[in-house]
GROMACS .gro file of N, CA and C in nm:
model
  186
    1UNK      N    1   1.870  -1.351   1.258
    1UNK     CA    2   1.741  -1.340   1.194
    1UNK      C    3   1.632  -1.353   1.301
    2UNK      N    4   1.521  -1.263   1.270
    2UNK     CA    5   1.424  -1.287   1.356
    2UNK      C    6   1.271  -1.389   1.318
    3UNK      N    7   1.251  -1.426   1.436
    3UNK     CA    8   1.137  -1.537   1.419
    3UNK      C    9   0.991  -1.488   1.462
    4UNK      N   10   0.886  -1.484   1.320
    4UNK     CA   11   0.759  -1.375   1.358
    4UNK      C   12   0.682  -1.537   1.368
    5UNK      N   13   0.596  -1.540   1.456
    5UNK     CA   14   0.501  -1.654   1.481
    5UNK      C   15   0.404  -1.642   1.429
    6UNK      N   16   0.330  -1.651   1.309
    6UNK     CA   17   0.165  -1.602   1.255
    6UNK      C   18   0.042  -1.723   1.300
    7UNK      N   19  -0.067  -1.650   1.341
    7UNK     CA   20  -0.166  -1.738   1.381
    7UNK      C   21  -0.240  -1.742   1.282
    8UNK      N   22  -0.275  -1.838   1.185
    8UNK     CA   23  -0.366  -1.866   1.082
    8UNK      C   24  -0.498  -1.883   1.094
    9UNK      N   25  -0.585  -1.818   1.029
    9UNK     CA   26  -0.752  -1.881   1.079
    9UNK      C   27  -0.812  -1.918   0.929
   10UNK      N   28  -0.889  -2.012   0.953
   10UNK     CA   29  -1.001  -2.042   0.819
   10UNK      C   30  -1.087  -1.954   0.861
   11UNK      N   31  -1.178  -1.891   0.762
   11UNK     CA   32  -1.295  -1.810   0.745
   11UNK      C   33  -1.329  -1.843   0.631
   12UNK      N   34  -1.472  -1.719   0.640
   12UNK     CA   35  -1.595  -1.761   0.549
   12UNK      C   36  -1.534  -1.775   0.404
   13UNK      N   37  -1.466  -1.689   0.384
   13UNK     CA   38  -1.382  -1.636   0.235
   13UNK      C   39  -1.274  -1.678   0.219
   14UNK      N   40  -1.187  -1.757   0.298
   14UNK     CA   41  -1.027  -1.790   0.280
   14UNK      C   42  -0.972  -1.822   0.402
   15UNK      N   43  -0.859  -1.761   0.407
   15UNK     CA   44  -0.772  -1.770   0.579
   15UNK      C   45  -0.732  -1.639   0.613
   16UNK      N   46  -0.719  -1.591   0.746
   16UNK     CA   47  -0.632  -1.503   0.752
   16UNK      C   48  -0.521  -1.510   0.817
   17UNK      N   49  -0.450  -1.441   0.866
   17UNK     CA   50  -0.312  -1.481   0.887
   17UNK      C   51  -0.241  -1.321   0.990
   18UNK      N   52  -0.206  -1.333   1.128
   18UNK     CA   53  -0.172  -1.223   1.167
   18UNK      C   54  -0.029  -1.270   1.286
   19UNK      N   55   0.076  -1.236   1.290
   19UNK     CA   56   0.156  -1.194   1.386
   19UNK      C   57   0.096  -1.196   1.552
   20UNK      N   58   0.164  -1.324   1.607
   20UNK     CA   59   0.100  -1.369   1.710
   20UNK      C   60   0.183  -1.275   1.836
   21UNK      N   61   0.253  -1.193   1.794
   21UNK     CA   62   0.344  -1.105   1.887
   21UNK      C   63   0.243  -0.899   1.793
   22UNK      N   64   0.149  -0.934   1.759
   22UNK     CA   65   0.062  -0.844   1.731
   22UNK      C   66   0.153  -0.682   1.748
   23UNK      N   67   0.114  -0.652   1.884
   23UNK     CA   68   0.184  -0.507   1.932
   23UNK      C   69   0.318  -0.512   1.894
   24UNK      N   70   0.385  -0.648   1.858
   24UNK     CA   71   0.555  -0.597   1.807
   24UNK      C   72   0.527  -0.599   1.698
   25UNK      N   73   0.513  -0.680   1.616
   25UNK     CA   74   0.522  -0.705   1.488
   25UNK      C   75   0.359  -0.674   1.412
   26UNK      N   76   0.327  -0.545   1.397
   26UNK     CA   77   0.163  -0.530   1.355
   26UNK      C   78   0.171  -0.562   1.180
   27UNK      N   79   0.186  -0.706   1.195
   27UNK     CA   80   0.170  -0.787   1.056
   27UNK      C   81   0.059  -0.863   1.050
   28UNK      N   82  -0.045  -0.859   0.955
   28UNK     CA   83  -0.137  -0.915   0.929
   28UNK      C   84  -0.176  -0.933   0.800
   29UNK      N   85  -0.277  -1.024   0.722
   29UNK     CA   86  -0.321  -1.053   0.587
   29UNK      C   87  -0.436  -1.107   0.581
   30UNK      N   88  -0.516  -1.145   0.490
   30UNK     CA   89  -0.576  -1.259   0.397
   30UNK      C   90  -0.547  -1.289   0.278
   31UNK      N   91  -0.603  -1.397   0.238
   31UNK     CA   92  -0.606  -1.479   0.086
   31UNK      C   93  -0.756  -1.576   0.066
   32UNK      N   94  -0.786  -1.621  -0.061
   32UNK     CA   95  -0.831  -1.683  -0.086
   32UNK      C   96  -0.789  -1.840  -0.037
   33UNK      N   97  -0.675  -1.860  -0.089
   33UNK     CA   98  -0.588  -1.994  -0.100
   33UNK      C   99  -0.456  -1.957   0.049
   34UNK      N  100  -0.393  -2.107   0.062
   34UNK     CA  101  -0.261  -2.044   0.157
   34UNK      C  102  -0.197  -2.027   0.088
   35UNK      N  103  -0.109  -2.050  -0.048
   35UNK     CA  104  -0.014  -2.017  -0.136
   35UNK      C  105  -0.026  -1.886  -0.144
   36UNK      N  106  -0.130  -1.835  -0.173
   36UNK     CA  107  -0.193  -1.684  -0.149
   36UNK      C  108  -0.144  -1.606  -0.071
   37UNK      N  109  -0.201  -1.668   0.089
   37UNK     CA  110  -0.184  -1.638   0.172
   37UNK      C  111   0.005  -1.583   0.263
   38UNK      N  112   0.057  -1.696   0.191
   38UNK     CA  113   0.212  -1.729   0.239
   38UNK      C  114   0.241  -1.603   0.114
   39UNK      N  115   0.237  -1.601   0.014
   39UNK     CA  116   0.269  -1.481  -0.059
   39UNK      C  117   0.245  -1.336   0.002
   40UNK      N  118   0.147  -1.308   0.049
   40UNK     CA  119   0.090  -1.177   0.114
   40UNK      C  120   0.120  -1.216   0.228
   41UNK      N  121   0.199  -1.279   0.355
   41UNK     CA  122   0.262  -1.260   0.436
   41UNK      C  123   0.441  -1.222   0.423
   42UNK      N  124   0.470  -1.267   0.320
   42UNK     CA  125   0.557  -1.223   0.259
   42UNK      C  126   0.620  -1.116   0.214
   43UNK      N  127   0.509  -1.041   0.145
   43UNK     CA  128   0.466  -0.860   0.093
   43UNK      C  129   0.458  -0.812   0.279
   44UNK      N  130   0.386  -0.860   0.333
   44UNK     CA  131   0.308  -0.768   0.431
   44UNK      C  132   0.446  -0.743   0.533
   45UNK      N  133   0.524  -0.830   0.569
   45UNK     CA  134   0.612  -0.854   0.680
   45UNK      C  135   0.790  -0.783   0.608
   46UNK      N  136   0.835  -0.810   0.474
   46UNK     CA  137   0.882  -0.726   0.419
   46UNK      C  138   0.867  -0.579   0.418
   47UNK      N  139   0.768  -0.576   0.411
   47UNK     CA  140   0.703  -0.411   0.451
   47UNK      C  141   0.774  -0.321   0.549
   48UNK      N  142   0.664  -0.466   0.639
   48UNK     CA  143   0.716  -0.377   0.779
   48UNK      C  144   0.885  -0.373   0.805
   49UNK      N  145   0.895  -0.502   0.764
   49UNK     CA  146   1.087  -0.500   0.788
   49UNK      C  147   1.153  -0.422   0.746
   50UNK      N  148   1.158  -0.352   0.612
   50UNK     CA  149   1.216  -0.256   0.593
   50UNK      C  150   1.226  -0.126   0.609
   51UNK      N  151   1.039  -0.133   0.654
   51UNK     CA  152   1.032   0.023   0.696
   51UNK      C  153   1.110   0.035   0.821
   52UNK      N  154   1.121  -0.093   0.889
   52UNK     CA  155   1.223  -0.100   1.038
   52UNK      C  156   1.329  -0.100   1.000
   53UNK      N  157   1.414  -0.063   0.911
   53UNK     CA  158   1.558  -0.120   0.887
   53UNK      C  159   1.617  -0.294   0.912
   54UNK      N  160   1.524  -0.398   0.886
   54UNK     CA  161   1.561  -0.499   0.939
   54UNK      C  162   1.572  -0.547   0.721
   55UNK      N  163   1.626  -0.668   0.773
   55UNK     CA  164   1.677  -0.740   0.616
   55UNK      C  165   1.525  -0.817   0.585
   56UNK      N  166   1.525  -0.837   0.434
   56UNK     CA  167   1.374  -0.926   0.429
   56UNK      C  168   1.403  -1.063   0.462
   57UNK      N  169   1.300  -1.104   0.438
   57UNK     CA  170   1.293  -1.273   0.450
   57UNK      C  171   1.286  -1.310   0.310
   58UNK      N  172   1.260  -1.434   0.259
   58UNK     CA  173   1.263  -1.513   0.143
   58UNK      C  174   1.119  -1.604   0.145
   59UNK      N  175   1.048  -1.630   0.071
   59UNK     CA  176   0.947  -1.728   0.030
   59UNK      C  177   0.943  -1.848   0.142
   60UNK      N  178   1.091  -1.906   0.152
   60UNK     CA  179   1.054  -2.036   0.208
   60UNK      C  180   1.119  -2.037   0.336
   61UNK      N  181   1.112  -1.867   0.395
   61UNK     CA  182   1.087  -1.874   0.533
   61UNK      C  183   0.971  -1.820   0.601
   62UNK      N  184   0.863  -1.840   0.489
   62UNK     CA  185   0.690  -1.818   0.551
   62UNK      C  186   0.646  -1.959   0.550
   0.00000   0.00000   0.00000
């Protein structure tokens, strides 16, 4: 399994949340809330994983 590192920021509106290996992994999000947030990193990184042929992840490995 692979390990994506996300760098979290507070902002004006919520947090955002992006893939600290950026150029490999071009995963990024926001949310209002982090529950939010950990959900739509979830969607976002699934995405990309499958469009790569890689397996997804699960909830409570964000």
């Amino acid at each position: 399994m692979i390990t994506i590192l996300f760098i979290v920021e507070l902002t004006t509106t919520g947090y955002s949340a992006y893939a600290k290996d950026f150029d490999i992994y071009p995963v990024g999000t926001t949310a209002k809330s982090m529950e939010q947030l950990r959900t739509n990193l979830l969607h976002a990184t699934n995405l990309y994983l499958q469009d790569h042929g890689e397996g997804a992840v699960k909830k409570p490995n964000i």
